[in-house]
Amino acid sequence: VQTADQTRNKCKQENGLDIRHIIIAVLASIMFFVMRDRDEAQLNKQIKQQQKASRDIEHVQTADQTRNKCKQENGLDIRHGNVEEGLHAARAVHLSRLPMGPINDLLVRFGFIDAPIELLRSKTVARGVVIFIQTWMWYGSTMITLISGILGISPEIFESAEVDGANRVQTFFYITMPNIKTILLFTLVTSLIGGLNMFDIPRLFQDGKPDDATLTTSLFIYKQAFSGSYMYNRAAAASMVMFLIIAVLAAMMFFVMRDKDEAKLNKQIRQQQKAYAKKMKAGKENASC
């Protein structure tokens, strides 16, 4: 054992190593890693990604220059070549080196596509994403309101309908819907106002792009008033137009979802009152004669 210790110490002295130095170096490395500036590390990571993207673009440009040079040397003109195929190929090479989202990743992994697709450049996809986010945000609140209205209906009404022989469809249209008509009207009007006033999702998603496909009225007003244009008159006019649209559509909803039986009864009462007033007026004229 002593001989082994002496040999180990001799090796350490020759190599200039000590186990304590190694432990201290490891602990110091761990402390440096834990106490590092994370913002600076993230900034360095972004800089590296931008440099990598710049190198990819330079590679694509170099390839285009080489291709054009070859075409010129062979007596070809770039205008006569298939420019669209070259642009699509360069874009595919550039996109293949960019980080992919989960949808593109799955499509590429399962072999449905060869290169990532710029989904958000499509107007239909952008609008669908905005619709999905808005629906996902307010679906729960709307369902809670409607379910609360349905649970507020007396169970005796449903039992009476079942005794009278009504099926589920008849029960829904003749009992459930009339009893939650007020709550349904409230939900529709608030959803209409919230949808027309939607601002945060298009603003944060793509700021109304691509090609103003997700541009809403509120976002248009904001851009006209506060985002460079400073055209307050146009923003005010657009606000008034939006107010009129909301008022007209809300009035149409109130008219369509009114209680028709009650409206008919009120109409009959007014007709009777009018006939009674005419009869009383005719009686007074006859008495005066």
PDB file of C-alpha atoms in Angstrom:
ATOM      1  CA  VAL A   1       0.000   0.000   0.000  1.00  0.00           C
ATOM      2  CA  GLN A   2       2.812   2.414   0.912  1.00  0.00           C
ATOM      3  CA  THR A   3       4.603   1.605  -2.325  1.00  0.00           C
ATOM      4  CA  ALA A   4       1.420   2.248  -4.285  1.00  0.00           C
ATOM      5  CA  ASP A   5       0.874   5.589  -2.508  1.00  0.00           C
ATOM      6  CA  GLN A   6       4.457   6.604  -3.178  1.00  0.00           C
ATOM      7  CA  THR A   7       4.094   5.674  -6.851  1.00  0.00           C
ATOM      8  CA  ARG A   8       0.820   7.637  -7.124  1.00  0.00           C
ATOM      9  CA  ASN A   9       2.338  10.703  -5.454  1.00  0.00           C
ATOM     10  CA  LYS A  10       5.364  10.472  -7.706  1.00  0.00           C
ATOM     11  CA  CYS A  11       3.118  10.342 -10.798  1.00  0.00           C
ATOM     12  CA  LYS A  12       1.138  13.334  -9.545  1.00  0.00           C
ATOM     13  CA  GLN A  13       4.310  15.327  -8.968  1.00  0.00           C
ATOM     14  CA  GLU A  14       5.629  14.433 -12.402  1.00  0.00           C
ATOM     15  CA  ASN A  15       2.374  15.322 -14.142  1.00  0.00           C
ATOM     16  CA  GLY A  16       1.668  18.338 -11.904  1.00  0.00           C
ATOM     17  CA  LEU A  17      -1.822  17.024 -11.032  1.00  0.00           C
ATOM     18  CA  ASP A  18      -3.621  16.788  -7.725  1.00  0.00           C
ATOM     19  CA  ILE A  19      -7.100  15.437  -7.075  1.00  0.00           C
ATOM     20  CA  ARG A  20      -7.929  18.507  -5.023  1.00  0.00           C
ATOM     21  CA  HIS A  21      -7.130  20.758  -7.960  1.00  0.00           C
ATOM     22  CA  ILE A  22      -9.489  18.750 -10.144  1.00  0.00           C
ATOM     23  CA  ILE A  23     -12.308  18.983  -7.587  1.00  0.00           C
ATOM     24  CA  ILE A  24     -11.792  22.744  -7.215  1.00  0.00           C
ATOM     25  CA  ALA A  25     -11.831  23.184 -11.008  1.00  0.00           C
ATOM     26  CA  VAL A  26     -15.083  21.202 -11.326  1.00  0.00           C
ATOM     27  CA  LEU A  27     -16.773  23.168  -8.527  1.00  0.00           C
ATOM     28  CA  ALA A  28     -15.615  26.454 -10.039  1.00  0.00           C
ATOM     29  CA  SER A  29     -17.009  25.418 -13.424  1.00  0.00           C
ATOM     30  CA  ILE A  30     -20.367  24.559 -11.846  1.00  0.00           C
ATOM     31  CA  MET A  31     -20.472  27.914 -10.033  1.00  0.00           C
ATOM     32  CA  PHE A  32     -19.628  29.788 -13.225  1.00  0.00           C
ATOM     33  CA  PHE A  33     -22.418  27.913 -15.055  1.00  0.00           C
ATOM     34  CA  VAL A  34     -25.012  28.617 -12.342  1.00  0.00           C
ATOM     35  CA  MET A  35     -24.028  32.276 -11.914  1.00  0.00           C
ATOM     36  CA  ARG A  36     -23.755  33.026 -15.631  1.00  0.00           C
ATOM     37  CA  ASP A  37     -25.624  35.946 -17.221  1.00  0.00           C
ATOM     38  CA  ARG A  38     -28.597  34.188 -18.804  1.00  0.00           C
ATOM     39  CA  ASP A  39     -29.711  37.244 -20.772  1.00  0.00           C
ATOM     40  CA  GLU A  40     -26.263  37.532 -22.312  1.00  0.00           C
ATOM     41  CA  ALA A  41     -26.230  33.805 -23.050  1.00  0.00           C
ATOM     42  CA  GLN A  42     -29.606  34.067 -24.754  1.00  0.00           C
ATOM     43  CA  LEU A  43     -28.424  37.094 -26.709  1.00  0.00           C
ATOM     44  CA  ASN A  44     -25.313  35.203 -27.833  1.00  0.00           C
ATOM     45  CA  LYS A  45     -27.518  32.309 -28.884  1.00  0.00           C
ATOM     46  CA  GLN A  46     -29.707  34.623 -30.973  1.00  0.00           C
ATOM     47  CA  ILE A  47     -26.601  36.187 -32.529  1.00  0.00           C
ATOM     48  CA  LYS A  48     -25.310  32.726 -33.462  1.00  0.00           C
ATOM     49  CA  GLN A  49     -28.672  31.843 -35.019  1.00  0.00           C
ATOM     50  CA  GLN A  50     -28.673  35.087 -37.015  1.00  0.00           C
ATOM     51  CA  GLN A  51     -25.116  34.444 -38.162  1.00  0.00           C
ATOM     52  CA  LYS A  52     -26.095  30.941 -39.223  1.00  0.00           C
ATOM     53  CA  ALA A  53     -29.108  32.306 -41.141  1.00  0.00           C
ATOM     54  CA  SER A  54     -26.825  34.890 -42.797  1.00  0.00           C
ATOM     55  CA  ARG A  55     -24.410  32.155 -43.832  1.00  0.00           C
ATOM     56  CA  ASP A  56     -27.303  30.155 -45.294  1.00  0.00           C
ATOM     57  CA  ILE A  57     -28.426  33.181 -47.281  1.00  0.00           C
ATOM     58  CA  GLU A  58     -24.880  33.743 -48.487  1.00  0.00           C
ATOM     59  CA  HIS A  59     -24.695  30.098 -49.582  1.00  0.00           C
ATOM     60  CA  VAL A  60     -27.924  30.508 -51.541  1.00  0.00           C
ATOM     61  CA  GLN A  61     -26.676  33.733 -53.136  1.00  0.00           C
ATOM     62  CA  THR A  62     -23.339  32.103 -53.987  1.00  0.00           C
ATOM     63  CA  ALA A  63     -25.166  29.187 -55.580  1.00  0.00           C
ATOM     64  CA  ASP A  64     -27.316  31.606 -57.617  1.00  0.00           C
ATOM     65  CA  GLN A  65     -24.235  33.517 -58.759  1.00  0.00           C
ATOM     66  CA  THR A  66     -22.470  30.295 -59.740  1.00  0.00           C
ATOM     67  CA  ARG A  67     -25.542  29.113 -61.621  1.00  0.00           C
ATOM     68  CA  ASN A  68     -25.850  32.431 -63.462  1.00  0.00           C
ATOM     69  CA  LYS A  69     -22.142  32.394 -64.315  1.00  0.00           C
ATOM     70  CA  CYS A  70     -22.427  28.891 -65.729  1.00  0.00           C
ATOM     71  CA  LYS A  71     -25.418  29.911 -67.796  1.00  0.00           C
ATOM     72  CA  GLN A  72     -23.600  32.958 -69.158  1.00  0.00           C
ATOM     73  CA  GLU A  73     -20.508  30.918 -70.002  1.00  0.00           C
ATOM     74  CA  ASN A  74     -22.664  28.399 -71.855  1.00  0.00           C
ATOM     75  CA  GLY A  75     -24.318  31.146 -73.896  1.00  0.00           C
ATOM     76  CA  LEU A  76     -27.578  31.199 -71.950  1.00  0.00           C
ATOM     77  CA  ASP A  77     -29.472  34.173 -70.623  1.00  0.00           C
ATOM     78  CA  ILE A  78     -30.924  34.069 -67.140  1.00  0.00           C
ATOM     79  CA  ARG A  79     -34.122  35.628 -68.450  1.00  0.00           C
ATOM     80  CA  HIS A  80     -34.658  32.646 -70.720  1.00  0.00           C
ATOM     81  CA  GLY A  81     -34.089  30.109 -67.949  1.00  0.00           C
ATOM     82  CA  ASN A  82     -36.657  28.712 -65.532  1.00  0.00           C
ATOM     83  CA  VAL A  83     -36.336  31.395 -62.878  1.00  0.00           C
ATOM     84  CA  GLU A  84     -39.302  30.176 -60.825  1.00  0.00           C
ATOM     85  CA  GLU A  85     -37.793  26.737 -60.278  1.00  0.00           C
ATOM     86  CA  GLY A  86     -34.500  28.280 -59.166  1.00  0.00           C
ATOM     87  CA  LEU A  87     -36.258  30.570 -56.675  1.00  0.00           C
ATOM     88  CA  HIS A  88     -38.345  27.725 -55.277  1.00  0.00           C
ATOM     89  CA  ALA A  89     -35.254  25.552 -54.930  1.00  0.00           C
ATOM     90  CA  ALA A  90     -33.316  28.310 -53.156  1.00  0.00           C
ATOM     91  CA  ARG A  91     -36.248  28.963 -50.836  1.00  0.00           C
ATOM     92  CA  ALA A  92     -36.579  25.261 -50.086  1.00  0.00           C
ATOM     93  CA  VAL A  93     -32.865  25.036 -49.236  1.00  0.00           C
ATOM     94  CA  HIS A  94     -33.114  28.082 -47.000  1.00  0.00           C
ATOM     95  CA  LEU A  95     -36.253  26.829 -45.236  1.00  0.00           C
ATOM     96  CA  SER A  96     -34.789  23.367 -44.725  1.00  0.00           C
ATOM     97  CA  ARG A  97     -32.058  24.923 -42.576  1.00  0.00           C
ATOM     98  CA  LEU A  98     -34.413  27.024 -40.447  1.00  0.00           C
ATOM     99  CA  PRO A  99     -35.988  25.749 -37.187  1.00  0.00           C
ATOM    100  CA  MET A 100     -39.332  24.070 -37.849  1.00  0.00           C
ATOM    101  CA  GLY A 101     -42.581  24.231 -35.940  1.00  0.00           C
ATOM    102  CA  PRO A 102     -44.377  21.122 -34.693  1.00  0.00           C
ATOM    103  CA  ILE A 103     -46.725  20.829 -37.686  1.00  0.00           C
ATOM    104  CA  ASN A 104     -43.952  21.083 -40.264  1.00  0.00           C
ATOM    105  CA  ASP A 105     -41.818  18.751 -38.164  1.00  0.00           C
ATOM    106  CA  LEU A 106     -44.525  16.071 -38.131  1.00  0.00           C
ATOM    107  CA  LEU A 107     -45.243  16.449 -41.853  1.00  0.00           C
ATOM    108  CA  VAL A 108     -41.549  16.132 -42.706  1.00  0.00           C
ATOM    109  CA  ARG A 109     -40.973  13.207 -40.325  1.00  0.00           C
ATOM    110  CA  PHE A 110     -43.884  11.197 -41.734  1.00  0.00           C
ATOM    111  CA  GLY A 111     -42.857  11.942 -45.308  1.00  0.00           C
ATOM    112  CA  PHE A 112     -45.870  14.002 -46.381  1.00  0.00           C
ATOM    113  CA  ILE A 113     -43.625  16.870 -47.509  1.00  0.00           C
ATOM    114  CA  ASP A 114     -39.930  17.135 -48.362  1.00  0.00           C
ATOM    115  CA  ALA A 115     -39.255  20.616 -46.977  1.00  0.00           C
ATOM    116  CA  PRO A 116     -41.006  22.904 -44.482  1.00  0.00           C
ATOM    117  CA  ILE A 117     -43.932  24.984 -45.714  1.00  0.00           C
ATOM    118  CA  GLU A 118     -44.422  28.617 -44.776  1.00  0.00           C
ATOM    119  CA  LEU A 119     -47.916  28.104 -43.417  1.00  0.00           C
ATOM    120  CA  LEU A 120     -48.407  31.628 -42.107  1.00  0.00           C
ATOM    121  CA  ARG A 121     -47.929  33.098 -45.587  1.00  0.00           C
ATOM    122  CA  SER A 122     -51.324  31.642 -46.498  1.00  0.00           C
ATOM    123  CA  LYS A 123     -54.299  33.923 -45.848  1.00  0.00           C
ATOM    124  CA  THR A 124     -56.604  30.996 -45.130  1.00  0.00           C
ATOM    125  CA  VAL A 125     -54.244  29.468 -42.569  1.00  0.00           C
ATOM    126  CA  ALA A 126     -53.676  32.817 -40.833  1.00  0.00           C
ATOM    127  CA  ARG A 127     -57.407  33.474 -40.551  1.00  0.00           C
ATOM    128  CA  GLY A 128     -57.995  29.937 -39.337  1.00  0.00           C
ATOM    129  CA  VAL A 129     -55.393  30.367 -36.597  1.00  0.00           C
ATOM    130  CA  VAL A 130     -57.017  33.617 -35.423  1.00  0.00           C
ATOM    131  CA  ILE A 131     -60.469  32.001 -35.432  1.00  0.00           C
ATOM    132  CA  PHE A 132     -59.166  29.008 -33.480  1.00  0.00           C
ATOM    133  CA  ILE A 133     -57.499  31.188 -30.824  1.00  0.00           C
ATOM    134  CA  GLN A 134     -60.585  33.398 -30.403  1.00  0.00           C
ATOM    135  CA  THR A 135     -62.891  30.372 -30.163  1.00  0.00           C
ATOM    136  CA  TRP A 136     -60.592  28.608 -27.707  1.00  0.00           C
ATOM    137  CA  MET A 137     -60.450  31.717 -25.499  1.00  0.00           C
ATOM    138  CA  TRP A 138     -64.206  32.329 -25.185  1.00  0.00           C
ATOM    139  CA  TYR A 139     -65.689  28.858 -25.688  1.00  0.00           C
ATOM    140  CA  GLY A 140     -65.551  28.017 -21.963  1.00  0.00           C
ATOM    141  CA  SER A 141     -67.178  31.254 -20.789  1.00  0.00           C
ATOM    142  CA  THR A 142     -69.968  30.966 -23.361  1.00  0.00           C
ATOM    143  CA  MET A 143     -70.693  27.340 -22.470  1.00  0.00           C
ATOM    144  CA  ILE A 144     -70.804  28.118 -18.745  1.00  0.00           C
ATOM    145  CA  THR A 145     -73.358  30.888 -19.392  1.00  0.00           C
ATOM    146  CA  LEU A 146     -75.578  28.681 -21.571  1.00  0.00           C
ATOM    147  CA  ILE A 147     -75.364  25.662 -19.258  1.00  0.00           C
ATOM    148  CA  SER A 148     -76.271  27.854 -16.286  1.00  0.00           C
ATOM    149  CA  GLY A 149     -79.363  29.028 -18.174  1.00  0.00           C
ATOM    150  CA  ILE A 150     -80.381  25.458 -19.019  1.00  0.00           C
ATOM    151  CA  LEU A 151     -79.907  24.308 -15.421  1.00  0.00           C
ATOM    152  CA  GLY A 152     -82.158  27.181 -14.308  1.00  0.00           C
ATOM    153  CA  ILE A 153     -85.157  25.691 -16.129  1.00  0.00           C
ATOM    154  CA  SER A 154     -87.568  23.890 -13.806  1.00  0.00           C
ATOM    155  CA  PRO A 155     -87.338  20.081 -14.192  1.00  0.00           C
ATOM    156  CA  GLU A 156     -91.128  19.878 -13.884  1.00  0.00           C
ATOM    157  CA  ILE A 157     -91.492  21.414 -17.349  1.00  0.00           C
ATOM    158  CA  PHE A 158     -89.383  18.650 -18.896  1.00  0.00           C
ATOM    159  CA  GLU A 159     -91.313  15.996 -16.965  1.00  0.00           C
ATOM    160  CA  SER A 160     -94.611  17.435 -18.201  1.00  0.00           C
ATOM    161  CA  ALA A 161     -93.350  17.407 -21.795  1.00  0.00           C
ATOM    162  CA  GLU A 162     -92.210  13.803 -21.415  1.00  0.00           C
ATOM    163  CA  VAL A 163     -95.618  12.814 -20.032  1.00  0.00           C
ATOM    164  CA  ASP A 164     -97.321  14.543 -22.978  1.00  0.00           C
ATOM    165  CA  GLY A 165     -95.235  12.438 -25.371  1.00  0.00           C
ATOM    166  CA  ALA A 166     -92.749  15.034 -26.643  1.00  0.00           C
ATOM    167  CA  ASN A 167     -89.488  13.663 -28.056  1.00  0.00           C
ATOM    168  CA  ARG A 168     -86.053  15.171 -27.486  1.00  0.00           C
ATOM    169  CA  VAL A 169     -86.132  17.377 -30.582  1.00  0.00           C
ATOM    170  CA  GLN A 170     -89.506  18.828 -29.676  1.00  0.00           C
ATOM    171  CA  THR A 171     -88.389  19.344 -26.081  1.00  0.00           C
ATOM    172  CA  PHE A 172     -85.300  21.212 -27.264  1.00  0.00           C
ATOM    173  CA  PHE A 173     -87.083  23.550 -29.701  1.00  0.00           C
ATOM    174  CA  TYR A 174     -90.322  24.154 -27.770  1.00  0.00           C
ATOM    175  CA  ILE A 175     -89.113  24.126 -24.157  1.00  0.00           C
ATOM    176  CA  THR A 176     -85.336  24.588 -23.851  1.00  0.00           C
ATOM    177  CA  MET A 177     -84.834  27.258 -26.515  1.00  0.00           C
ATOM    178  CA  PRO A 178     -87.742  29.543 -25.467  1.00  0.00           C
ATOM    179  CA  ASN A 179     -86.634  29.398 -21.824  1.00  0.00           C
ATOM    180  CA  ILE A 180     -83.005  30.347 -22.559  1.00  0.00           C
ATOM    181  CA  LYS A 181     -83.830  32.870 -25.296  1.00  0.00           C
ATOM    182  CA  THR A 182     -82.837  35.833 -23.108  1.00  0.00           C
ATOM    183  CA  ILE A 183     -79.516  34.254 -22.105  1.00  0.00           C
ATOM    184  CA  LEU A 184     -78.860  33.200 -25.698  1.00  0.00           C
ATOM    185  CA  LEU A 185     -79.528  36.759 -26.880  1.00  0.00           C
ATOM    186  CA  PHE A 186     -77.085  38.109 -24.278  1.00  0.00           C
ATOM    187  CA  THR A 187     -74.434  35.604 -25.411  1.00  0.00           C
ATOM    188  CA  LEU A 188     -74.870  36.417 -29.099  1.00  0.00           C
ATOM    189  CA  VAL A 189     -74.751  40.191 -28.598  1.00  0.00           C
ATOM    190  CA  THR A 190     -71.655  40.067 -26.371  1.00  0.00           C
ATOM    191  CA  SER A 191     -69.942  37.655 -28.795  1.00  0.00           C
ATOM    192  CA  LEU A 192     -70.781  39.995 -31.690  1.00  0.00           C
ATOM    193  CA  ILE A 193     -69.312  43.003 -29.879  1.00  0.00           C
ATOM    194  CA  GLY A 194     -66.238  41.060 -28.776  1.00  0.00           C
ATOM    195  CA  GLY A 195     -65.618  39.690 -32.279  1.00  0.00           C
ATOM    196  CA  LEU A 196     -65.900  43.077 -33.987  1.00  0.00           C
ATOM    197  CA  ASN A 197     -63.716  44.707 -31.318  1.00  0.00           C
ATOM    198  CA  MET A 198     -61.030  41.984 -31.500  1.00  0.00           C
ATOM    199  CA  PHE A 199     -57.599  43.599 -31.344  1.00  0.00           C
ATOM    200  CA  ASP A 200     -55.072  41.656 -29.266  1.00  0.00           C
ATOM    201  CA  ILE A 201     -54.915  38.391 -31.248  1.00  0.00           C
ATOM    202  CA  PRO A 202     -54.333  39.879 -34.751  1.00  0.00           C
ATOM    203  CA  ARG A 203     -51.977  42.491 -33.294  1.00  0.00           C
ATOM    204  CA  LEU A 204     -49.771  39.978 -31.481  1.00  0.00           C
ATOM    205  CA  PHE A 205     -50.078  37.219 -34.070  1.00  0.00           C
ATOM    206  CA  GLN A 206     -48.985  38.885 -37.331  1.00  0.00           C
ATOM    207  CA  ASP A 207     -50.114  42.498 -37.006  1.00  0.00           C
ATOM    208  CA  GLY A 208     -52.850  42.004 -39.596  1.00  0.00           C
ATOM    209  CA  LYS A 209     -50.648  40.186 -42.099  1.00  0.00           C
ATOM    210  CA  PRO A 210     -50.349  38.544 -44.603  1.00  0.00           C
ATOM    211  CA  ASP A 211     -51.780  41.149 -46.972  1.00  0.00           C
ATOM    212  CA  ASP A 212     -54.202  42.460 -44.306  1.00  0.00           C
ATOM    213  CA  ALA A 213     -55.873  39.038 -44.143  1.00  0.00           C
ATOM    214  CA  THR A 214     -56.212  39.243 -40.344  1.00  0.00           C
ATOM    215  CA  LEU A 215     -56.780  43.007 -40.163  1.00  0.00           C
ATOM    216  CA  THR A 216     -59.752  43.821 -37.926  1.00  0.00           C
ATOM    217  CA  THR A 217     -61.556  47.134 -37.503  1.00  0.00           C
ATOM    218  CA  SER A 218     -59.946  47.825 -34.127  1.00  0.00           C
ATOM    219  CA  LEU A 219     -56.486  47.093 -35.493  1.00  0.00           C
ATOM    220  CA  PHE A 220     -57.205  49.346 -38.501  1.00  0.00           C
ATOM    221  CA  ILE A 221     -58.247  52.167 -36.151  1.00  0.00           C
ATOM    222  CA  TYR A 222     -55.096  51.694 -34.064  1.00  0.00           C
ATOM    223  CA  LYS A 223     -52.850  51.783 -37.126  1.00  0.00           C
ATOM    224  CA  GLN A 224     -54.530  54.903 -38.467  1.00  0.00           C
ATOM    225  CA  ALA A 225     -54.319  56.786 -35.160  1.00  0.00           C
ATOM    226  CA  PHE A 226     -51.194  55.598 -33.349  1.00  0.00           C
ATOM    227  CA  SER A 227     -48.980  53.537 -35.651  1.00  0.00           C
ATOM    228  CA  GLY A 228     -47.154  56.035 -37.818  1.00  0.00           C
ATOM    229  CA  SER A 229     -50.065  57.538 -39.759  1.00  0.00           C
ATOM    230  CA  TYR A 230     -51.534  59.720 -36.973  1.00  0.00           C
ATOM    231  CA  MET A 231     -54.688  60.214 -39.036  1.00  0.00           C
ATOM    232  CA  TYR A 232     -57.048  60.781 -36.131  1.00  0.00           C
ATOM    233  CA  ASN A 233     -59.919  61.915 -38.356  1.00  0.00           C
ATOM    234  CA  ARG A 234     -59.925  58.652 -40.303  1.00  0.00           C
ATOM    235  CA  ALA A 235     -59.656  56.630 -37.062  1.00  0.00           C
ATOM    236  CA  ALA A 236     -62.595  58.531 -35.548  1.00  0.00           C
ATOM    237  CA  ALA A 237     -64.684  57.972 -38.688  1.00  0.00           C
ATOM    238  CA  ALA A 238     -63.890  54.254 -38.645  1.00  0.00           C
ATOM    239  CA  SER A 239     -64.880  54.100 -34.959  1.00  0.00           C
ATOM    240  CA  MET A 240     -68.264  55.639 -35.708  1.00  0.00           C
ATOM    241  CA  VAL A 241     -68.798  53.238 -38.612  1.00  0.00           C
ATOM    242  CA  MET A 242     -67.981  50.293 -36.339  1.00  0.00           C
ATOM    243  CA  PHE A 243     -70.408  51.626 -33.718  1.00  0.00           C
ATOM    244  CA  LEU A 244     -73.192  51.870 -36.308  1.00  0.00           C
ATOM    245  CA  ILE A 245     -72.492  48.341 -37.576  1.00  0.00           C
ATOM    246  CA  ILE A 246     -72.617  46.928 -34.031  1.00  0.00           C
ATOM    247  CA  ALA A 247     -75.831  48.858 -33.264  1.00  0.00           C
ATOM    248  CA  VAL A 248     -77.581  47.690 -36.457  1.00  0.00           C
ATOM    249  CA  LEU A 249     -76.572  44.040 -36.032  1.00  0.00           C
ATOM    250  CA  ALA A 250     -77.553  44.057 -32.339  1.00  0.00           C
ATOM    251  CA  ALA A 251     -80.950  45.577 -33.213  1.00  0.00           C
ATOM    252  CA  MET A 252     -81.464  42.852 -35.844  1.00  0.00           C
ATOM    253  CA  MET A 253     -80.689  40.180 -33.235  1.00  0.00           C
ATOM    254  CA  PHE A 254     -83.147  41.723 -30.781  1.00  0.00           C
ATOM    255  CA  PHE A 255     -85.816  41.802 -33.517  1.00  0.00           C
ATOM    256  CA  VAL A 256     -85.248  38.230 -34.688  1.00  0.00           C
ATOM    257  CA  MET A 257     -85.138  36.758 -31.171  1.00  0.00           C
ATOM    258  CA  ARG A 258     -88.077  38.721 -29.768  1.00  0.00           C
ATOM    259  CA  ASP A 259     -90.959  36.923 -28.077  1.00  0.00           C
ATOM    260  CA  LYS A 260     -93.422  36.716 -30.964  1.00  0.00           C
ATOM    261  CA  ASP A 261     -96.373  35.636 -28.828  1.00  0.00           C
ATOM    262  CA  GLU A 262     -95.877  38.544 -26.451  1.00  0.00           C
ATOM    263  CA  ALA A 263     -95.461  40.935 -29.378  1.00  0.00           C
ATOM    264  CA  LYS A 264     -98.674  39.628 -30.928  1.00  0.00           C
ATOM    265  CA  LEU A 265    -100.523  40.020 -27.620  1.00  0.00           C
ATOM    266  CA  ASN A 266     -99.262  43.581 -27.187  1.00  0.00           C
ATOM    267  CA  LYS A 267    -100.398  44.373 -30.725  1.00  0.00           C
ATOM    268  CA  GLN A 268    -103.909  43.066 -29.979  1.00  0.00           C
ATOM    269  CA  ILE A 269    -104.052  45.100 -26.762  1.00  0.00           C
ATOM    270  CA  ARG A 270    -103.072  48.251 -28.625  1.00  0.00           C
ATOM    271  CA  GLN A 271    -105.725  47.582 -31.283  1.00  0.00           C
ATOM    272  CA  GLN A 272    -108.358  47.089 -28.592  1.00  0.00           C
ATOM    273  CA  GLN A 273    -107.326  50.285 -26.835  1.00  0.00           C
ATOM    274  CA  LYS A 274    -107.457  52.168 -30.124  1.00  0.00           C
ATOM    275  CA  ALA A 275    -110.922  50.772 -30.939  1.00  0.00           C
ATOM    276  CA  TYR A 276    -112.155  51.629 -27.447  1.00  0.00           C
ATOM    277  CA  ALA A 277    -110.841  55.173 -27.786  1.00  0.00           C
ATOM    278  CA  LYS A 278    -112.655  55.596 -31.121  1.00  0.00           C
ATOM    279  CA  LYS A 279    -115.865  54.204 -29.609  1.00  0.00           C
ATOM    280  CA  MET A 280    -115.654  56.582 -26.664  1.00  0.00           C
ATOM    281  CA  LYS A 281    -115.025  59.510 -28.987  1.00  0.00           C
ATOM    282  CA  ALA A 282    -118.032  58.573 -31.153  1.00  0.00           C
ATOM    283  CA  GLY A 283    -120.226  58.253 -28.034  1.00  0.00           C
ATOM    284  CA  LYS A 284    -119.252  61.724 -26.852  1.00  0.00           C
ATOM    285  CA  GLU A 285    -120.079  63.195 -30.270  1.00  0.00           C
ATOM    286  CA  ASN A 286    -123.521  61.521 -30.276  1.00  0.00           C
ATOM    287  CA  ALA A 287    -124.221  62.760 -26.746  1.00  0.00           C
ATOM    288  CA  SER A 288    -123.331  66.309 -27.701  1.00  0.00           C
ATOM    289  CA  CYS A 289    -125.682  66.153 -30.688  1.00  0.00           C
TER     290      CYS A 289
END
